[in-house]
Structure formats: structure tokens, C-alpha cells
Amino acid sequence: MSYLIALMIVFIGFLWQVSIDGIQRKVTAKVHRRVGPPWYQTFMDIFKALSKSSITHGFIYDFGVMMALGGTIATFMFLPFGNIVAFNGLDNFFVVVYLLAIGSLGMAMSASGSGNAWAGIGIMRALTQMVAYEVPFMIVVFGMIHVYGTSSLSELAHVQQMNGILGWHIFTMPLGAIVAFISLLGMLNKVPFDTPIAPTEIASGPMVEYGGKHFGMLMLQHEFATLVEVGLFVNLFLGGGNLIEYLIKYFFVYTLVTLIYAVSARFRIENVVTFFYGVPIVLSLVQAAIVIFTGLGVNV
Amino acid sequence: MALNSLLITGLLLSVLTFFLTKINKKLGSYFTIFSTLFVLVFLFGYMNDVGTVFNLWSFGGFSLQLVSSNYGWFFSIIMVLTYFLVSFFNPYWVEKMVNPASYNMLYVFSVVSTLGVFFAKDFLTLFIFWEMVVWSSLFIIPLGKSRKASVVYYAISTIGSFSMFFAIMYLYSLFQTFDIKSISQNLISSPNTAVMAYFVIIIAGLAKLGIFPFHTWLPIAHGNAPHTFSPVLSGGLVKMGAFIALLVSAIIPTSQIFSNHIHIIGVPYENYIIMVLGAISIIVGTLMAIKQEDAKRLIAYSTVANGGYILIGISLLDQVGFAGGMMHIFNHAMASAAMFLTIGAVAYRTGTTNMSELGGMIKKMPVTFAAYLIAIISIAGIPPTSGFASKWLIFQGLASEGLMFIAFATFFGSIGSFMYVFRPLATVFLGQLSPKHNDVKEVPFMMQIPMLVMSLLTIYFGVFPSQMLGFISKIQASLNIVPISVEGSKIYSFSGMWDSLVITAVFVIGFIIAALIFYTHKKAQPVDQMNTYTAGEFIYDPESYHYAKNYYAPFERLYKNHPSVEKFYDAIALRVNEFGRLVRSWFFSSNASVGVFWISVIITIAFFWGDKI
């Protein structure tokens, strides 16, 4: 039964995220004073890419793409989607974070397998960026897990709903929320943290060799990864909520990300690391210390 | 077979190996497989045997005794299993060895000696066998690339051995016994001696486990040891340090002895200091591993980082973190030995471990590649491999105590491990194949066996971690720690549960969905590896198109001027050297007048002091 629910979530999540992605293209266009494509443009892109012919550089090139998409879909199945939790008790923060790495590893492997040097540089940057954004984010959540005694995302979302809107962690743990939001920008590979993709410098980095169905699958992988990453933020800091609330919050967070990336320029890779290991890591440690030692901001 | 006769037989087998290798190199090497298998099989019988005492030797009022215990069994089975699997490589390397007979003898000798360490009933037995292991590995390391490596290894090892020996003798002078159990009973009533004993003995463990500031020998010794010995050094022998850490923190019950001492975030300050050292090793190991150009040195530094995880897990002494640390011993033994073996296999065919000279090996050595892939997934702690199980448990342990600074290091090391384990994957196995390696073949099936077995074990205990955690819970019960609760494939911790079977099933479903999408669409057209987008340039040379050298250059730039403990050690070595030269120039000069001078000085002193003496 839970497996069926999981498959259903995957389908709904796909429709939702891809439509949202189209809408965000409209939003970006408005910021840039353009008209922009229709909201269903991303659907068309994905289906067009999947139907076109492609090239392959060997077994690992194909296998990595499947591993990337499969791993990311599997991760999404564990994430609470609104109040729907497919596998009760298994929506564990560490499980989600590490399962998400399967997707990244698959993509990295596939891109390296192509033998393209641009892809190699892109992967190097992606892994470096991962070290930068993941650590502050995990420290903030670490404090949360310690005080609530649970690492279940749905329970962490649930404890925030008890005191109404003011109980959300974005208000009770504002420092942590800031850090997590900046980390979210890094996770989503959006400008100013789109260093690994950087079309103008390294020809889209990991994506340089892909075309046809391989590219379509990686687009899908990106959509599911976005679902997980934004979903983590909504569950951890905006109190989750029922499906409608969840989707509204999701929309707002994603639009905020879009507004930032529509007007920013790109960081260099070492600047990404020094940026995250400057203020955000200090804020995250301060936030964790406040939560662990004083209990301030913890919903009872 | 009784444990003491197993040990004696094993030592005799090592001597037999020596003579067999003298007669025929291949025969002796195959005999190492047999000898380790022999020990492994008989060791299995002691799985549930606890508290049986075996007398090894008695002299005067002393006796060397062994006692069976479940933690000793756990450590020794991991050790012997690693040795047994790696020994499948021996017959193929024996031709390239300088001194195959002594290599094979010391190989068997060192594994059998570790049994004496793990099952020791008293500190004297422990120390004797500890030194036997140190000395046997000391003589194996120079059979590899460098003789100097063993000097560094021995220098660091000596610091640990001497401090342990000092503590053992001090404790003997206080309590008139070497017996570990009665010493730990006595220490409960004298906590100040216990603090001293804890720190002085654990130095031996830290030195062996490669914890900061004693980590410097690992990259040198592992990087230069014979390719067949690096896996057992990293996968097996390093874990003896973890055993010492376990001995002084759990078997001597520090949580009980230190319970009234100052606590830092809920942990006695003594254990916290050791954890901080573990955390520093994680960060240092990770950062240094990212920098390496040589694959073996890279894995050696990853061993430093993983030693930190093991030490933190064991020092936590709690329900989940301790179990995670214990399980990580096995995971790291399998994963790092497998990594060393695959790199050894590549070196067997290509003759180099320098990553920038390799590339594209996947086409030539697919099995080796698969083994490496599974090993790094486990090292990076990604489900569904066993590495995730232990890392998850260690994180849970840290979260339940709220040790945020230690957690920072573990998170950094965990994410940083993606960076360094990916580098050999991308630069050795993937990427462009150099034309000079066009005729490379997969290694013989015998050499594939250990890699396959290690991969299978890694996945098996990743899907069914409760199989091992069940045994670890027994160890915890015998050490008076709350045992970890396991139920079927579910593992419970303070912050929720985790079901490895469901996670694996969901992962398989996700993969099936992806495969369906992939295979229902148009078949892709295979193209050559060199047929890639090059931004309008024409590149015909695979080697110059292979992105391998200075892989993480932008990241390395950030810490290129890092402080280094090696420089400090070098400075000490320089001072010692200078002092030695000074002494030599005073007393041992080739100039005859110096000799005459000292002779006349001594005669003068003797003359004036003569009547007083």
C-alpha cells in the first residue's frame, strides 16, 4: 500500500514541479522585462528531449543516468509531501540527505564516463560546492534533531504547527532559517551558486555531453531533486502542513529563489566555499548552540 | 581447537610458510591463503564463547593467558577475514617481491599475533603480541617502494608502545597484577590513576589508528608498503588501535570511573578530548586526501579520517554511537581493503598508482571498477551499503548527546569523502583511456575473488545491518552499555527508526522507473570516447584531454598554506639530527687529536678523582 502511495506522490510531484518550473520561467521573464515561454514549456522540453535520438559513451554513461534518476525518485518517495507520508517513520533526515547523494553520484559518474574534460571540471565544482552548502545546513538540522529527539521530517513539521504561524522555525529559529535558505540556493544550483553548470565558462559542465533521452532524464532528475530540496526547507522551517498549505508554501519558497537568481551574478567556486564557510557556518553554529544549550526557539 | 593451540599452530604455520616459499615461491604464497583460512575456520567456533581461559605459557609467578570474549572475537574475525581475502593477491605479487619467503612468513605471523592482542587476558600478553605485530609489519613495509617508510612507521609506533609499556608497568607497581579485569576493578576505586592510565595507554591506540597528531605514518607507510600489504595495513592492522581505544574506554569502564568528573556537553572531559582528536583527524584526513596525486596515499589519508569516526563512535560509549563505531570497524576494513586491492589490481596491470597517468580503466577492468564503486559508496556512507549503517548510527549518537562541534567535523568528513573517493573513480577508472594502456587486461579470476567477496559483504550488511548489530548488541551487553535495539531489518535509535530493507526496495523501485524510461525510448547511438564536445578545438590526444591532474585545484588553493604537524616533526628530527652530529663531532672524529684530547681528559679526571673512588 505504501508503495502505491509513493508512486502516486511521484506522479503528483512530477506534474506539480514541472508546472511550477514553467511558471518560474514566466516570473524570471517578468523580472527581465521579457514575455517568457508558456507555463507548460518545461513539459514540452522534457518530452521533446526524451523523444529525440541521443548518443552514448558506453555502459557507465547510461547506467549513471539511470542511477541518478532512480536514486532521486527513491529519495522523493521518502519525503513527506504535505501530510502524505508514504513510509511512516522512515522520512528520516539523514536518509533523505544521503539518498539524495546517490542521484548526484550517478550523474557525476555518468558525466565523468563521457570522458569530456568540461564535464570533469563541472563535477569537480559540483562536489566542492556540495561540501560548502551541505555542512551548515546539516548543523542547523542537527540542533533541531537533538532538541526534539526525532529526525523524522513529518514530526519536525508537526511540532511547528502547534503554536500557529509563530511556531514555524523560520520565526523561532531565524538564524537557522537564513542559513538553510542560503544552502537551498546552493543545493538548487541556482545563480549565484550555479558555478558547476556555468554555461558561459565550462559549456554547462556535467551536462555538456548529454542530448536526447539522457538529457531528458537528467532534466527529470533535476526536477525531482528540486522537489526534495525545497520540500526539506518547507518541512523543516515552514511547518509543512496539509497538501494545499504545503504546495502554497512550496510555491512561495521557490518563487523567492527565482527572484534572487533572476537578478544575481555567479560566484567563483572558491568564493562559494569561502562564502559558506564564513557567515553561514558561524550562524549555523550559533543557532545550534542556542537551541542545544538554551532551548530558545524550541516548541514545547 | 583450543585458542592457545590455535595461536601456537598459527605461528608454526608461519615458519612452515617460510620454508615452503624457499622451496617454491608460488607454493608458499598459496600456503598463506591456506594458513589464514585455517585460522579463520577455527576462529569461527569461538563466536559465542565468553570467558574461557587458555594458558599460553607460565614462568615464575607470571603466566601469559588468553581469554575468549565477544569483542575480541569481533575484532579478530574482521582481521583474519581481511588477511584471508587479501592473501589471494599474494601468489601474483610474489614474483615482484624482493624477499618473498620472509614476506609470506611475516604475513601469517602478523595475523596470528593479532589474535594474542585481541584475546589477551593480561596486559603482558597484550603487549608482547602487540610488539610482535608491530615488528612483523615493520619488516614487511620496506619490501615495498621505500625503506624510509618503515623508519617513520616505527618511530610513531614506538611512541605508542613506550607509553603503553610505561602505563602497564606503573599499573603493575600499584596493583601487583597484569590482569586486565582486576586492574579495571582496582581503577574504579582510584579515578586519578585511571585518568593517567586512560591517556597514556590510549596513545598507543591513537598512534596505531592514525589519529592526529600521530597520523603522519599512515600515508608514508600505506603509500609505500607492498600493494598486497597496504590493504591489510589499512583494513586490518590499523584496527588494533581501535581495540586499544575500546580496551581503555569500555573494558576499563570509563563511563563509570569518570562519571563524577567535569562533563563537556554530557561527556566526561577525558572522553571529549579523545573525541576532539578524532574530529581533528577527520578534518585533517579529509583535507589532505583531497590533495593527493597518488591513489594509495589518498586512501591512506581516508583511513585517517575513518579512524576518527571509529574513535568518536567508541568514545561515545552510548547505545547507538558505540554500535556505529564498532560497525564502522568492519565497514572500513572491507571498504578500504577493497579500495587498496582495486588500486593494487590496477597497479598490477599498469605498474603505477599515480592517478594522473591512468584513466579509462573501466573498459579494460570492469570487475575492478565495480568493486571500487561499491567500496567508495560504502566509504562515502550512501545507502544501501553498510557504510551508511555505521555513519547513520554515529550521527544518531552525536545528535542524542548534542555534540555539535564533533558533529561539524563528522558532517564535513562525510561530505568531503565524496570529493576524495570520487577522484580515483573519475581519473583512474573513467575518463580517457591512454593509448599506452590499450592492451591492459582484467586481473586473473583469483585476484577478483577478494574484491567480489568484499563487495558482496558490503552490500549484504548494508541491506541486513541488523545481522551484525545483533552481535554488537551482545558486546554492548557484556560491556554494561545499553544494547542497541534491533528488530528484523529495523534499527531503532533515539530519534526514530530506519529500515534498510524498505530503503533498498524503494531504491530498486526508483531504479526500475528510471530504467523503464530509459529502455522504452529510442536506442542511443554509441560513439567513441574521444568524440566529445571540445568547444571548437581539435584534440586527438586522449592523454592531454584527460582531466586528472590537480583535480581540486581551486579548493586546494584555499588551504595551501595550512599549518602542518609534519613540519613540526621535521623540525624535531632536524634538531635531533643536529644534536647527533654535534655529539659525533665531539667524540667520534676521524681526527686523532680529538681522540687524544678525550683520552687525556678522562685520564685527568681519573687522576684527580682517583682516591675518592
Coordinates of C-alpha atoms in Angstrom, one line a residue, chain B residues 66-505:
Chain B
L66 CA 44.2 -15.8 26.7
V67 CA 40.5 -15.4 27.4
S68 CA 37.7 -15.7 24.9
S69 CA 35.4 -12.7 24.6
N70 CA 32.9 -11.5 22.1
Y71 CA 34.6 -8.2 21.4
G72 CA 37.9 -10.0 20.9
W73 CA 36.2 -12.3 18.5
F74 CA 34.6 -9.4 16.6
F75 CA 37.9 -7.7 16.1
S76 CA 39.9 -10.9 15.3
I77 CA 37.4 -12.2 12.8
I78 CA 37.5 -8.9 10.9
M79 CA 41.3 -9.0 11.0
V80 CA 41.6 -12.6 9.9
L81 CA 38.9 -12.2 7.2
T82 CA 40.7 -9.2 5.8
Y83 CA 44.0 -11.1 5.8
F84 CA 42.4 -14.2 4.2
L85 CA 40.8 -12.2 1.4
V86 CA 43.9 -10.2 0.7
S87 CA 46.1 -13.3 0.6
F88 CA 44.5 -14.2 -2.7
F89 CA 46.7 -11.5 -4.2
N90 CA 49.9 -12.9 -2.8
P91 CA 50.7 -15.5 -5.5
Y92 CA 50.6 -12.8 -8.1
W93 CA 52.9 -10.4 -6.4
V94 CA 55.4 -12.9 -5.2
E95 CA 57.4 -12.7 -8.4
K96 CA 58.0 -9.0 -7.8
M97 CA 58.9 -9.3 -4.2
V98 CA 62.5 -8.8 -3.1
N99 CA 62.2 -11.3 -0.4
P100 CA 59.1 -13.5 -0.8
A101 CA 59.9 -16.0 1.9
S102 CA 60.1 -13.5 4.7
Y103 CA 57.1 -11.7 3.3
N104 CA 54.9 -14.7 3.4
M105 CA 56.2 -15.7 6.8
L106 CA 55.6 -12.3 8.3
Y107 CA 52.2 -12.1 6.6
V108 CA 51.0 -15.2 8.5
F109 CA 53.0 -14.3 11.6
S110 CA 51.3 -10.9 12.0
V111 CA 47.8 -12.1 11.6
V112 CA 48.3 -14.8 14.2
S113 CA 49.9 -12.4 16.6
T114 CA 46.9 -10.2 16.5
L115 CA 44.8 -13.0 18.0
G116 CA 47.1 -12.7 21.0
V117 CA 46.3 -9.0 21.2
F118 CA 42.6 -9.4 20.9
F119 CA 42.2 -12.3 23.3
A120 CA 44.8 -11.2 25.9
K121 CA 43.7 -11.8 29.4
D122 CA 46.5 -9.7 30.9
F123 CA 48.4 -6.6 29.7
L124 CA 51.7 -8.5 29.5
T125 CA 50.3 -10.9 26.8
L126 CA 48.7 -7.9 25.1
F127 CA 52.0 -6.0 25.0
I128 CA 54.1 -9.0 23.8
F129 CA 51.8 -9.8 20.9
W130 CA 51.3 -6.1 20.1
E131 CA 55.1 -5.8 19.6
M132 CA 55.1 -9.0 17.6
V133 CA 52.6 -7.4 15.2
V134 CA 54.4 -4.1 15.1
W135 CA 57.8 -5.8 14.3
S136 CA 56.4 -8.1 11.7
S137 CA 54.8 -5.3 9.8
L138 CA 57.9 -3.2 10.3
F139 CA 59.8 -5.7 8.3
I140 CA 57.2 -6.1 5.6
I141 CA 56.8 -2.3 4.8
P142 CA 60.4 -1.9 3.4
L143 CA 59.7 -4.7 0.9
G144 CA 57.7 -2.2 -1.0
K145 CA 58.8 1.1 -2.5
S146 CA 60.7 2.8 0.3
R147 CA 62.9 1.7 3.2
K148 CA 62.5 5.0 4.9
A149 CA 58.8 4.4 5.3
S150 CA 59.3 1.8 8.0
V151 CA 61.5 4.2 9.9
V152 CA 58.7 6.7 10.1
Y153 CA 56.2 3.9 11.0
Y154 CA 58.5 2.5 13.7
A155 CA 59.2 6.0 15.2
I156 CA 55.5 6.8 15.6
S157 CA 54.7 3.2 16.7
T158 CA 57.4 3.4 19.4
I159 CA 55.9 6.5 20.9
G160 CA 52.7 4.5 21.4
S161 CA 54.4 1.3 22.5
F162 CA 56.6 3.0 25.1
S163 CA 53.8 4.9 26.6
M164 CA 51.7 1.8 26.8
F165 CA 54.6 -0.1 28.4
F166 CA 55.1 2.7 30.9
A167 CA 51.5 2.5 31.9
I168 CA 51.5 -1.2 32.2
M169 CA 54.5 -1.2 34.4
Y170 CA 53.1 1.6 36.5
L171 CA 49.8 -0.2 37.0
Y172 CA 51.7 -3.3 37.9
S173 CA 53.7 -1.4 40.6
L174 CA 50.5 -0.2 42.0
F175 CA 48.2 -3.2 41.9
Q176 CA 50.8 -6.1 41.6
T177 CA 48.9 -7.6 38.7
F178 CA 48.8 -7.6 34.9
D179 CA 45.3 -9.0 34.7
I180 CA 43.1 -6.6 32.7
K181 CA 39.9 -7.4 34.7
S182 CA 41.4 -7.0 38.1
I183 CA 43.2 -3.8 37.1
S184 CA 39.9 -2.3 35.9
Q185 CA 38.3 -3.3 39.2
N186 CA 41.1 -1.6 41.0
L187 CA 41.0 1.5 38.9
I188 CA 37.3 2.1 39.7
S189 CA 38.4 3.0 43.3
S190 CA 41.3 5.2 42.1
P191 CA 40.0 7.5 39.4
N192 CA 43.1 9.7 39.3
T193 CA 45.3 6.8 38.3
A194 CA 42.6 5.8 35.8
V195 CA 42.8 9.2 34.1
M196 CA 46.6 8.7 33.8
A197 CA 46.2 5.2 32.6
Y198 CA 43.5 6.2 30.1
F199 CA 45.5 8.8 28.4
V200 CA 48.9 7.0 28.5
I201 CA 47.6 3.7 27.1
I202 CA 45.3 5.3 24.5
I203 CA 48.3 7.0 23.0
A204 CA 49.3 3.5 21.7
G205 CA 45.8 3.2 20.2
L206 CA 45.9 6.7 18.7
A207 CA 49.3 6.0 17.1
K208 CA 48.1 2.8 15.6
L209 CA 44.8 4.1 14.4
G210 CA 46.5 7.1 12.9
I211 CA 44.7 9.8 14.9
F212 CA 46.0 13.4 14.8
P213 CA 48.8 14.2 15.7
F214 CA 50.1 10.6 15.0
H215 CA 48.6 10.3 11.6
T216 CA 51.8 11.1 9.6
W217 CA 52.9 7.5 9.3
L218 CA 49.8 6.3 7.5
P219 CA 50.3 8.0 4.1
I220 CA 54.0 7.1 4.2
A221 CA 53.7 3.5 5.3
H222 CA 50.5 2.7 3.4
G223 CA 51.6 4.5 0.3
N224 CA 55.0 2.7 0.2
A225 CA 54.1 -0.8 1.5
P226 CA 53.8 -3.6 -1.0
H227 CA 50.5 -3.4 -2.8
T228 CA 49.4 -6.7 -1.1
F229 CA 50.2 -5.4 2.3
S230 CA 48.6 -1.9 2.2
P231 CA 45.0 -3.4 2.3
V232 CA 45.7 -5.4 5.4
L233 CA 47.6 -2.5 7.0
S234 CA 44.7 -0.2 6.4
G235 CA 41.8 -2.6 6.7
G236 CA 43.2 -4.8 9.4
L237 CA 46.2 -3.7 11.5
V238 CA 45.1 -0.1 12.0
K239 CA 42.0 -1.5 13.8
M240 CA 44.2 -2.7 16.6
G241 CA 44.3 0.9 17.6
A242 CA 40.5 0.8 17.8
F243 CA 40.8 -2.2 20.1
I244 CA 43.1 -0.3 22.5
A245 CA 40.6 2.6 22.5
L246 CA 37.9 0.1 23.3
L247 CA 40.0 -1.5 26.0
V248 CA 40.7 1.6 27.9
S249 CA 37.3 3.3 27.4
A250 CA 34.8 0.4 27.7
I251 CA 36.5 -2.7 29.1
I252 CA 38.0 -0.4 31.8
P253 CA 34.7 1.2 32.4
T254 CA 35.5 4.9 31.9
S255 CA 31.8 5.9 31.9
Q256 CA 31.7 4.6 35.4
I257 CA 35.1 5.8 36.6
F258 CA 34.8 9.3 35.1
S259 CA 31.1 9.8 36.0
N260 CA 31.9 12.4 38.7
H261 CA 34.5 14.3 36.5
I262 CA 33.8 17.5 34.7
H263 CA 31.5 16.9 31.8
I264 CA 31.6 18.8 28.5
I265 CA 28.2 18.6 26.8
G266 CA 27.3 15.5 28.7
V267 CA 30.5 13.6 28.1
P268 CA 33.4 13.3 30.6
Y269 CA 36.2 15.7 29.6
E270 CA 38.7 12.8 29.1
N271 CA 36.5 11.2 26.5
Y272 CA 35.7 14.6 25.0
I273 CA 39.4 15.3 24.5
I274 CA 39.8 12.0 22.6
M275 CA 36.8 12.8 20.6
V276 CA 38.2 16.2 19.6
L277 CA 41.3 14.4 18.5
G278 CA 39.1 12.1 16.4
A279 CA 37.3 15.1 15.0
I280 CA 40.6 16.9 14.0
S281 CA 41.8 13.7 12.3
I282 CA 38.6 13.6 10.3
I283 CA 39.1 17.1 9.1
V284 CA 42.9 16.7 8.5
G285 CA 42.5 13.4 6.8
T286 CA 39.7 14.7 4.5
L287 CA 41.6 17.8 3.5
M288 CA 44.8 16.0 2.9
A289 CA 43.2 13.2 1.0
I290 CA 41.7 15.7 -1.4
K291 CA 45.2 17.0 -2.2
Q292 CA 46.9 13.7 -3.1
E293 CA 48.1 12.8 -6.5
D294 CA 48.8 9.2 -5.6
A295 CA 45.9 6.9 -5.2
K296 CA 47.4 4.9 -2.3
R297 CA 48.3 8.0 -0.3
L298 CA 44.7 9.2 -0.9
I299 CA 43.3 6.0 0.6
A300 CA 45.7 6.2 3.4
Y301 CA 44.5 9.7 4.3
S302 CA 40.9 8.5 4.1
T303 CA 41.9 5.9 6.6
V304 CA 43.0 8.7 8.9
A305 CA 39.5 10.3 8.5
N306 CA 37.7 7.0 9.1
G307 CA 39.9 6.2 12.1
G308 CA 38.4 9.4 13.5
Y309 CA 34.8 8.1 13.0
I310 CA 35.7 4.8 14.7
L311 CA 37.3 6.6 17.7
I312 CA 34.4 9.0 18.1
G313 CA 31.9 6.2 17.9
I314 CA 33.8 4.1 20.5
S315 CA 34.4 7.1 22.8
L316 CA 30.7 8.0 22.9
L317 CA 30.1 4.8 24.9
D318 CA 26.3 5.1 24.3
Q319 CA 23.7 2.9 22.8
V320 CA 23.8 3.9 19.1
G321 CA 27.0 5.8 18.6
F322 CA 29.1 3.0 20.1
A323 CA 27.4 0.4 17.9
G324 CA 28.1 2.7 14.9
G325 CA 31.7 2.9 15.8
M326 CA 32.0 -0.9 16.2
M327 CA 30.2 -1.5 12.9
H328 CA 32.4 1.1 11.2
I329 CA 35.4 -1.0 12.0
F330 CA 34.1 -3.8 9.9
N331 CA 32.8 -1.5 7.1
H332 CA 36.0 0.4 6.9
A333 CA 38.0 -2.8 6.9
M334 CA 36.1 -4.1 3.9
A335 CA 35.8 -0.9 2.0
S336 CA 39.3 0.4 2.4
A337 CA 40.9 -3.0 1.8
A338 CA 38.7 -3.3 -1.3
M339 CA 39.9 0.2 -2.4
F340 CA 43.5 -0.7 -1.9
L341 CA 43.0 -4.0 -3.7
T342 CA 41.5 -2.4 -6.7
I343 CA 44.2 0.1 -6.9
G344 CA 46.7 -2.7 -6.4
A345 CA 45.0 -4.6 -9.3
V346 CA 45.3 -1.5 -11.5
A347 CA 49.0 -1.2 -10.5
Y348 CA 49.5 -4.9 -11.2
R349 CA 48.5 -4.3 -14.8
T350 CA 49.8 -0.8 -15.4
G351 CA 52.6 -0.5 -12.9
T352 CA 51.6 2.8 -11.5
T353 CA 49.3 4.2 -8.8
N354 CA 49.7 7.8 -9.9
M355 CA 46.2 8.9 -10.8
S356 CA 47.2 11.4 -13.5
E357 CA 48.9 8.7 -15.5
L358 CA 45.8 6.5 -15.6
G359 CA 42.3 6.8 -17.0
G360 CA 39.6 4.9 -18.7
M361 CA 40.3 1.6 -16.9
I362 CA 36.6 0.7 -16.8
K363 CA 36.7 -0.6 -20.3
K364 CA 39.6 -2.9 -19.5
M365 CA 38.9 -3.8 -15.9
P366 CA 35.1 -3.8 -15.3
V367 CA 35.1 -6.1 -12.3
T368 CA 37.8 -4.0 -10.6
F369 CA 35.8 -0.9 -11.4
A370 CA 32.6 -2.4 -9.9
A371 CA 34.4 -3.4 -6.7
Y372 CA 35.9 0.1 -6.4
L373 CA 32.5 1.7 -7.0
I374 CA 30.8 -0.3 -4.2
A375 CA 33.7 0.3 -1.9
I376 CA 33.5 4.1 -2.3
I377 CA 29.7 4.1 -1.9
S378 CA 30.3 2.5 1.4
I379 CA 33.1 4.8 2.4
A380 CA 31.0 7.8 1.5
G381 CA 28.2 6.4 3.6
I382 CA 25.5 6.1 1.0
P383 CA 22.7 3.6 1.3
P384 CA 22.2 0.7 0.6
T385 CA 25.8 -0.2 1.6
S386 CA 27.0 -1.0 5.1
G387 CA 28.9 2.3 5.4
F388 CA 25.6 4.2 5.7
A389 CA 24.5 2.0 8.6
S390 CA 27.5 2.9 10.7
K391 CA 27.6 6.6 9.8
W392 CA 23.9 6.9 10.5
L393 CA 24.4 5.3 13.9
I394 CA 27.3 7.6 14.7
F395 CA 25.3 10.7 13.7
Q396 CA 22.4 9.5 15.9
G397 CA 24.8 9.0 18.8
L398 CA 26.2 12.5 18.4
A399 CA 22.7 14.0 17.9
S400 CA 21.4 12.4 21.1
E401 CA 24.3 13.9 23.1
G402 CA 24.1 17.2 21.2
L403 CA 27.9 17.3 20.5
M404 CA 27.7 19.9 17.8
F405 CA 31.4 20.6 17.2
I406 CA 32.2 16.9 16.8
A407 CA 29.2 16.7 14.6
F408 CA 30.5 19.5 12.5
A409 CA 33.7 17.5 11.8
T410 CA 31.8 14.3 11.0
F411 CA 29.5 16.1 8.6
F412 CA 32.5 17.8 6.9
G413 CA 34.3 14.5 6.7
S414 CA 31.2 12.7 5.4
I415 CA 30.5 15.2 2.6
G416 CA 34.2 15.7 2.0
S417 CA 34.6 12.0 1.4
F418 CA 32.6 12.4 -1.7
M419 CA 35.3 14.6 -3.0
Y420 CA 38.3 12.3 -2.4
V421 CA 36.7 9.0 -3.2
F422 CA 35.4 10.3 -6.5
R423 CA 38.8 11.4 -7.7
P424 CA 40.2 7.9 -8.4
L425 CA 36.9 6.9 -9.8
A426 CA 37.0 9.7 -12.3
T427 CA 40.7 9.8 -13.0
V428 CA 41.7 6.1 -12.9
F429 CA 38.6 4.2 -14.0
L430 CA 36.6 6.8 -16.0
G431 CA 37.7 9.5 -18.5
Q432 CA 40.0 9.0 -21.4
L433 CA 42.0 5.8 -21.9
S434 CA 45.6 6.4 -22.5
P435 CA 46.9 4.6 -25.7
K436 CA 49.7 3.0 -23.7
H437 CA 47.2 1.1 -21.7
N438 CA 45.3 -0.2 -24.7
D439 CA 46.5 -3.8 -24.2
V440 CA 45.7 -3.9 -20.4
K441 CA 43.5 -6.9 -19.4
E442 CA 41.3 -7.6 -16.4
V443 CA 43.3 -9.2 -13.5
P444 CA 43.1 -13.0 -13.1
F445 CA 40.0 -14.5 -11.5
M446 CA 41.9 -15.4 -8.3
M447 CA 42.5 -11.7 -7.8
Q448 CA 38.9 -10.9 -8.5
I449 CA 37.7 -13.2 -5.7
P450 CA 38.6 -11.0 -2.8
M451 CA 37.2 -7.9 -4.5
L452 CA 33.9 -9.6 -5.2
V453 CA 33.6 -11.1 -1.7
M454 CA 34.2 -7.7 -0.1
S455 CA 31.7 -6.0 -2.3
L456 CA 29.1 -8.7 -1.5
L457 CA 29.7 -8.4 2.2
T458 CA 29.5 -4.6 2.0
I459 CA 26.1 -4.8 0.3
Y460 CA 24.9 -7.7 2.4
F461 CA 25.5 -5.9 5.7
G462 CA 24.1 -2.7 4.1
V463 CA 20.8 -4.4 3.4
F464 CA 20.8 -6.5 6.6
P465 CA 22.8 -4.4 9.1
S466 CA 20.8 -6.0 11.9
Q467 CA 22.7 -9.2 11.3
M468 CA 25.9 -7.6 12.6
L469 CA 24.2 -5.2 15.0
G470 CA 22.7 -8.2 16.8
F471 CA 26.2 -9.3 17.6
I472 CA 27.3 -5.8 18.6
S473 CA 24.4 -5.6 21.0
K474 CA 25.8 -8.7 22.7
I475 CA 29.2 -6.9 23.0
Q476 CA 27.4 -3.9 24.4
A477 CA 25.6 -6.0 27.0
S478 CA 28.8 -7.6 28.1
L479 CA 30.4 -4.1 28.5
N480 CA 27.5 -2.7 30.5
I481 CA 26.3 -0.4 27.8
V482 CA 22.6 -0.3 26.8
P483 CA 22.4 -2.6 23.8
I484 CA 21.1 -1.2 20.5
S485 CA 17.6 -2.3 19.7
V486 CA 17.2 -4.2 16.5
E487 CA 14.0 -5.8 15.3
G488 CA 14.2 -7.7 12.0
S489 CA 15.6 -5.2 9.5
K490 CA 14.5 -2.2 11.6
I491 CA 17.0 -0.4 13.7
Y492 CA 15.8 1.9 16.4
S493 CA 17.6 4.9 17.8
F494 CA 16.6 7.9 20.0
S495 CA 15.4 9.9 17.0
G496 CA 13.5 7.3 15.1
M497 CA 14.0 4.1 13.3
W498 CA 15.4 3.1 10.0
D499 CA 14.5 0.1 7.9
S500 CA 17.3 -0.9 5.5
L501 CA 15.1 -3.4 3.6
V502 CA 12.4 -0.9 2.7
I503 CA 15.0 1.7 1.7
T504 CA 16.7 -0.9 -0.6
A505 CA 13.3 -1.9 -2.0

